Coordinates of C-alpha atoms in Angstrom, one line a residue:
M1 CA 12.7 33.5 24.4
A2 CA 10.4 34.7 21.6
D3 CA 11.3 37.6 19.5
K4 CA 8.5 39.7 20.8
T5 CA 9.7 39.3 24.4
D6 CA 9.4 42.5 26.5
Q7 CA 12.2 43.0 29.0
I8 CA 12.8 45.3 32.0
S9 CA 16.1 45.9 33.6
V10 CA 16.1 47.5 37.1
A11 CA 19.3 48.9 38.8
G12 CA 18.5 50.5 42.1
K13 CA 15.5 52.7 41.5
K14 CA 15.9 53.0 37.8
G15 CA 13.6 51.1 35.5
R16 CA 11.1 51.4 32.7
K17 CA 7.5 50.3 32.6
A18 CA 6.5 47.1 30.9
K19 CA 4.2 47.3 27.9
E20 CA 0.6 46.7 28.7
S21 CA 0.6 43.6 26.5
G22 CA 2.6 41.7 29.2
L23 CA 6.1 40.9 30.4
H24 CA 8.2 37.9 29.7
V25 CA 11.6 38.7 31.3
L26 CA 12.6 40.7 34.4
Q27 CA 16.3 41.4 35.3
V28 CA 16.9 43.0 38.6
C29 CA 20.2 44.2 40.2
W30 CA 19.9 45.7 43.7
K31 CA 21.8 46.3 47.0
A32 CA 20.9 44.0 49.9
K33 CA 20.6 46.9 52.4
E34 CA 18.7 49.3 50.1
E35 CA 15.4 49.4 48.2
S36 CA 14.5 45.8 49.1
G37 CA 10.8 46.8 49.4
L38 CA 10.8 48.3 45.9
T39 CA 12.7 45.3 44.5
L40 CA 10.2 42.8 46.0
R41 CA 7.3 44.8 44.5
W42 CA 9.0 44.6 41.0
I43 CA 9.3 40.9 41.4
R44 CA 5.7 40.3 42.4
L45 CA 4.4 42.7 39.8
A46 CA 6.5 40.9 37.0
I47 CA 5.0 37.5 38.0
Q48 CA 1.5 38.9 38.1
M49 CA 2.1 40.3 34.6
G50 CA 3.0 36.8 33.3
A51 CA 6.8 36.9 33.4
Q52 CA 8.4 33.6 32.2
E53 CA 12.0 34.4 33.3
L54 CA 13.5 36.2 36.3
N55 CA 17.2 37.1 36.7
L56 CA 17.9 38.5 40.2
T57 CA 21.4 39.7 41.3
Y58 CA 22.7 41.2 44.6
I59 CA 25.4 43.7 43.6
D60 CA 26.9 44.3 47.1
H61 CA 26.8 40.7 48.5
Y62 CA 30.4 40.7 49.5
V63 CA 29.7 43.6 51.9
H64 CA 26.3 42.4 53.2
Y65 CA 26.6 38.7 52.6
K66 CA 24.7 37.9 55.9
T67 CA 21.5 39.7 54.6
S68 CA 21.8 38.8 50.9
A69 CA 19.4 35.8 51.2
F70 CA 16.5 35.3 48.8
S71 CA 13.3 33.9 50.3
F72 CA 10.7 32.2 48.2
E73 CA 8.2 33.3 50.9
I74 CA 8.0 36.7 49.2
L75 CA 6.1 35.0 46.5
S76 CA 3.4 33.6 48.9
G77 CA -0.1 34.6 48.1
L78 CA 0.4 34.8 44.4
L79 CA -1.6 32.7 42.0
P80 CA 0.0 30.0 40.0
S81 CA 2.1 31.8 37.4
K82 CA 3.8 31.3 34.0
L83 CA 7.3 31.6 35.6
K84 CA 9.6 29.0 33.9
H85 CA 13.1 30.2 34.5
L86 CA 14.6 31.6 37.7
R87 CA 18.3 32.7 38.1
L88 CA 19.6 33.9 41.4
Q89 CA 23.1 35.3 41.6
N90 CA 25.4 36.4 44.5
C91 CA 23.1 35.3 47.4
S92 CA 21.9 32.3 49.3
I93 CA 18.4 30.9 49.6
A94 CA 16.7 31.3 53.0
P95 CA 15.1 28.1 54.3
L96 CA 11.3 27.9 54.0
A97 CA 9.2 27.9 57.1
K98 CA 7.4 24.6 57.8
V99 CA 4.0 24.9 56.1
S100 CA 1.2 22.6 55.2
D101 CA 0.5 21.4 51.7
H102 CA -2.4 23.9 51.5
H103 CA -0.1 26.8 52.0
Q104 CA 2.9 26.0 49.8
I105 CA 4.0 28.4 47.2
N106 CA 1.9 27.7 44.1
V107 CA 3.6 30.4 42.1
L108 CA 6.6 28.0 41.6
H109 CA 4.6 25.1 40.2
S110 CA 5.4 26.0 36.5
L111 CA 9.2 26.4 37.2
E112 CA 11.3 24.4 34.8
T113 CA 14.8 25.8 35.3
L114 CA 16.5 27.1 38.5
E115 CA 20.0 28.5 38.1
L116 CA 22.1 29.3 41.2
D117 CA 25.2 31.4 40.5
N118 CA 28.0 32.3 42.9
Y119 CA 26.4 31.6 46.2
V120 CA 27.9 32.7 49.5
Q121 CA 27.7 31.7 53.2
F122 CA 25.2 28.9 53.5
E123 CA 24.0 26.5 56.1
V124 CA 20.9 25.3 54.3
F125 CA 21.4 25.6 50.5
A126 CA 18.0 25.0 49.0
D127 CA 14.6 23.7 49.9
F128 CA 12.3 23.6 46.9
Y129 CA 8.6 23.0 46.8
T130 CA 8.2 22.7 43.1
Y131 CA 6.3 20.2 41.0
K132 CA 7.5 20.8 37.4
L133 CA 11.2 21.6 37.8
K134 CA 13.1 20.0 35.0
K135 CA 16.6 21.3 35.6
A136 CA 18.6 22.9 38.4
S137 CA 22.1 24.1 37.7
S138 CA 24.5 25.7 40.1
V139 CA 27.8 27.6 40.1
C140 CA 28.5 27.8 43.8
S141 CA 32.2 28.3 44.6
K142 CA 31.6 28.8 48.4
A143 CA 28.9 26.2 49.0
T144 CA 29.6 23.6 51.7
Y145 CA 26.1 22.1 52.2
F146 CA 23.5 21.3 49.6
E147 CA 19.9 20.1 50.3
Y148 CA 17.6 19.3 47.5
K149 CA 13.9 18.2 47.4
S150 CA 12.1 17.1 44.3
T151 CA 8.7 15.5 43.5
N152 CA 9.5 15.3 39.8
P153 CA 11.5 12.1 38.7
K154 CA 12.7 13.9 35.5
T155 CA 14.5 16.7 37.4
K156 CA 18.2 16.8 36.7
L157 CA 20.9 18.5 38.7
C158 CA 24.0 19.9 37.1
F159 CA 26.9 21.3 39.2
S160 CA 29.6 23.3 37.4
N161 CA 31.7 24.6 40.2
V162 CA 31.3 23.4 43.8
P163 CA 34.9 23.0 45.0
E164 CA 34.1 23.4 48.7
L165 CA 30.9 21.3 48.9
E166 CA 31.2 18.8 51.8
E167 CA 27.7 17.5 52.5
M168 CA 24.6 16.8 50.4
L169 CA 21.1 15.7 51.4
L170 CA 18.8 14.5 48.7
N171 CA 15.0 14.1 49.3
L172 CA 13.7 12.5 46.1
Q173 CA 10.2 11.8 47.4
L174 CA 8.7 9.7 44.6
G175 CA 10.9 6.9 45.5
N176 CA 11.7 6.0 41.9
R177 CA 15.3 7.2 41.7
K178 CA 17.7 4.3 41.6
V179 CA 20.8 4.6 43.8
D180 CA 23.1 4.2 40.9
D181 CA 21.2 6.8 38.9
M182 CA 21.4 9.1 41.9
F183 CA 25.2 9.1 41.7
T184 CA 25.6 9.3 38.0
D185 CA 23.2 12.3 37.8
F186 CA 25.8 14.6 39.3
A187 CA 28.9 16.1 37.9
T188 CA 32.2 15.0 39.2
D189 CA 33.7 18.4 40.2
A190 CA 33.0 18.3 44.0
P191 CA 36.3 17.1 45.3
Q192 CA 35.5 17.9 48.9
L193 CA 32.2 16.0 49.2
K194 CA 32.4 13.7 52.1
R195 CA 28.9 13.1 53.4
L196 CA 25.9 12.0 51.3
M197 CA 22.4 11.3 52.6
S198 CA 19.6 10.2 50.2
L199 CA 16.0 9.9 51.3
H200 CA 13.3 7.9 49.5
T201 CA 15.6 6.0 47.1
T202 CA 15.3 2.5 45.8
L203 CA 17.8 -0.2 44.9
D204 CA 17.1 -1.7 41.5
L205 CA 18.6 -5.1 42.3
K206 CA 17.5 -6.7 39.0
L207 CA 20.4 -4.9 37.3
E208 CA 24.0 -4.4 38.1
P209 CA 24.6 -0.9 39.5
R210 CA 26.0 1.4 36.9
I211 CA 28.5 3.2 39.0
H212 CA 31.9 4.5 37.7
V213 CA 34.6 3.5 40.2
T214 CA 36.6 6.6 39.2
S215 CA 33.7 9.0 40.0
T216 CA 35.1 11.9 42.0
I217 CA 32.0 12.0 44.2
L218 CA 32.1 8.4 45.2
C219 CA 35.9 8.4 45.7
Q220 CA 35.6 11.2 48.2
L221 CA 32.7 9.9 50.3
E222 CA 33.4 9.3 54.0
Q223 CA 29.8 8.8 55.0
L224 CA 26.8 7.4 53.0
E225 CA 23.3 7.1 54.3
L226 CA 20.6 5.6 52.1
V227 CA 17.0 5.9 53.3
L228 CA 15.1 3.4 51.2
G229 CA 11.4 3.3 50.5
S230 CA 11.4 -0.4 51.5
W231 CA 13.4 -3.5 51.4
R232 CA 11.3 -5.0 48.6
Y233 CA 13.3 -6.7 45.9
C234 CA 16.5 -5.8 47.9
N235 CA 19.3 -8.3 48.2
L236 CA 21.9 -6.2 50.1
L237 CA 24.8 -8.1 48.5
K238 CA 24.3 -5.8 45.6
M239 CA 25.6 -3.0 47.9
I240 CA 29.1 -4.4 47.6
H241 CA 29.4 -2.9 44.1
I242 CA 28.6 0.5 45.5
L243 CA 31.0 0.2 48.4
V244 CA 33.9 -0.8 46.1
S245 CA 33.4 2.6 44.5
C246 CA 33.8 4.4 47.8
P247 CA 37.4 3.6 49.0
L248 CA 37.4 6.3 51.7
L249 CA 34.0 5.4 53.1
Q250 CA 34.0 5.2 56.9
K251 CA 30.2 5.0 57.7
L252 CA 27.4 3.2 55.8
H253 CA 23.8 3.5 57.1
L254 CA 21.0 1.7 55.4
I255 CA 17.5 2.6 56.6
A256 CA 14.2 1.2 55.4
S257 CA 10.7 0.1 56.4
G258 CA 8.8 -3.0 55.5
R259 CA 9.9 -6.6 55.5
P260 CA 11.9 -7.7 52.4
T261 CA 9.8 -9.5 49.8
N262 CA 10.3 -10.9 46.3
V263 CA 14.1 -10.9 46.9
P264 CA 16.1 -12.4 44.1
D265 CA 18.6 -15.2 45.1
M266 CA 22.3 -14.4 44.8
P267 CA 25.3 -16.6 45.4
Y268 CA 27.6 -15.6 48.2
P269 CA 30.3 -13.4 46.6
S270 CA 33.7 -15.2 46.0
N271 CA 35.6 -11.9 45.5
K272 CA 36.9 -10.4 48.7
H273 CA 37.1 -6.6 49.3
P274 CA 38.8 -5.3 52.5
F275 CA 37.2 -1.8 52.4
P276 CA 40.1 -0.5 54.4
S277 CA 38.4 2.7 55.6
L278 CA 35.0 1.4 56.6
K279 CA 34.5 1.4 60.4
E280 CA 30.7 1.4 60.9
V281 CA 27.8 -0.3 59.1
Q282 CA 24.2 0.1 60.4
I283 CA 21.1 -1.6 59.1
R284 CA 17.7 -0.4 60.3
T285 CA 15.1 -1.9 60.3
F286 CA 16.8 -5.3 60.4
Y287 CA 14.5 -8.3 59.9
A288 CA 17.1 -11.1 59.8
T289 CA 15.9 -12.3 56.3
S290 CA 17.9 -14.2 53.7
S291 CA 18.5 -10.9 51.9
E292 CA 20.2 -9.3 54.9
I293 CA 22.1 -12.1 56.8
P294 CA 24.6 -12.9 54.0
F295 CA 25.5 -9.2 53.7
V296 CA 26.2 -9.0 57.4
F297 CA 28.5 -12.1 57.3
Y298 CA 30.3 -10.6 54.2
M299 CA 30.9 -7.4 56.1
L300 CA 32.2 -9.2 59.1
E301 CA 34.5 -11.5 57.1
N302 CA 36.0 -8.9 54.8
V303 CA 36.0 -5.3 56.4
V304 CA 39.5 -5.1 57.9
A305 CA 38.9 -1.9 60.0
L306 CA 35.3 -2.6 61.1
E307 CA 34.5 -1.4 64.6
Q308 CA 30.7 -1.8 64.7
M309 CA 28.2 -3.7 62.7
I310 CA 24.8 -2.4 64.1
L311 CA 21.6 -4.4 63.5
D312 CA 18.7 -2.3 64.7
T313 CA 15.3 -3.9 64.7
T314 CA 13.4 -0.8 65.7
P315 CA 11.4 1.0 62.9
K316 CA 12.8 4.3 61.7
S317 CA 9.5 6.0 62.7
C318 CA 10.1 5.4 66.5
R319 CA 13.0 7.7 67.2
N320 CA 11.0 9.4 70.0
C321 CA 8.8 6.5 71.1
K322 CA 8.5 5.8 74.9
I323 CA 9.4 2.2 74.7
K324 CA 12.9 1.6 76.2
H325 CA 15.6 0.9 73.7
L326 CA 18.2 -1.8 74.5
S327 CA 21.6 -2.4 73.0
H328 CA 23.7 -5.6 73.3
Q329 CA 27.3 -6.1 72.0
L330 CA 28.7 -9.3 70.7
P331 CA 32.5 -9.1 70.9
N332 CA 34.8 -10.4 68.1
Q333 CA 35.6 -13.8 69.7
R334 CA 31.9 -14.7 70.1
I335 CA 30.9 -14.0 66.5
R336 CA 30.2 -17.1 64.4
A337 CA 32.5 -16.0 61.5
K338 CA 36.1 -15.5 60.7
V339 CA 36.0 -11.8 61.5
A340 CA 38.5 -9.7 59.5
S341 CA 38.8 -6.9 62.0
P342 CA 40.3 -7.6 65.5
T343 CA 38.2 -4.7 66.9
A344 CA 34.9 -5.5 65.3
K345 CA 31.8 -5.7 67.5
L346 CA 28.3 -6.9 66.4
V347 CA 25.7 -4.7 68.1
F348 CA 22.0 -5.5 68.4
Q349 CA 19.6 -2.7 69.1
H350 CA 15.9 -3.3 69.9
H351 CA 12.9 -2.4 72.0
S352 CA 12.8 -3.8 75.6
N353 CA 9.6 -5.7 74.8
E354 CA 11.0 -7.4 71.7
R355 CA 12.8 -10.8 71.4
I356 CA 15.8 -11.0 69.2
D357 CA 16.1 -14.8 68.8
F358 CA 17.8 -14.2 65.4
A359 CA 21.0 -13.1 67.3
K360 CA 21.8 -16.9 67.8
I361 CA 22.6 -17.0 64.1
F362 CA 25.7 -14.9 64.7
M363 CA 26.8 -16.4 68.0
R364 CA 29.4 -19.2 68.4

């Protein structure tokens, strides 16, 4: 912050006026049950005066933790601002209401840094509609669930203390974040993380995945769901490198739209990996192409605890369509492969008006 920065500190009803020349920093400490109206007016006024940094702290959050939630909706109606840094301490972030693009909170478009310190009692951790956010850091000793949205490919996340984090949902909407980058972007101090879902990611299959086998996050995962932008360039055999890094993984779901194109050829892997914890693998939408079939056979022939290999030909956009969905199971003894798991079943899911001739590929 520049030397000439003006600053206001507010504790309860005490404060001092900003100089008429403008305001760069506002620091507010207040009680969740008291003076909330006054506090919100201070926040809005500071932004209107050109504040570049806001530091907001609930001082009685342990008593009133259920009401100590900060809502970005209090900033609605304000013009785009100069706000670059926002620090929230001792509270949670209330989920935003569903709004159209025309009514999103423009005041946050200049935000570069969001710091979340000592959060308590959450279900939905964060839902950001920002366009220029460069860094988000968090010290959240009580957080169990984290949800993150970003339209900026340069945004970086940094966790410093999330010992109870169990589930994470990432919505990286530009679709240019690589799966391996997604993992290595995060610190490795979330020992309880078990479920990870990533939307709008891509697999860069021209390169070997740069994943550390010893990464704490990967080693703890029990469920991984990747919603890919498309199957383009994707040879699913590359997923084996990622699965090796997840020894406790029980469920793997791969979801994408669009038939695979420009898929690089790969030899069938000679190395065998038993994946002793993996019980369910699902691919949707399944097109039975040369980039998918070898991966299915590799899973059947190597996963020793596999219970279901689900090949779903329905598009991901038809969850609520009126066409009847059918499901067929192919038991272990009828699968055209040396199946590693005695309990494995190959499951075909499809629309009632759709032929699944490709199923013959897997049948004895």
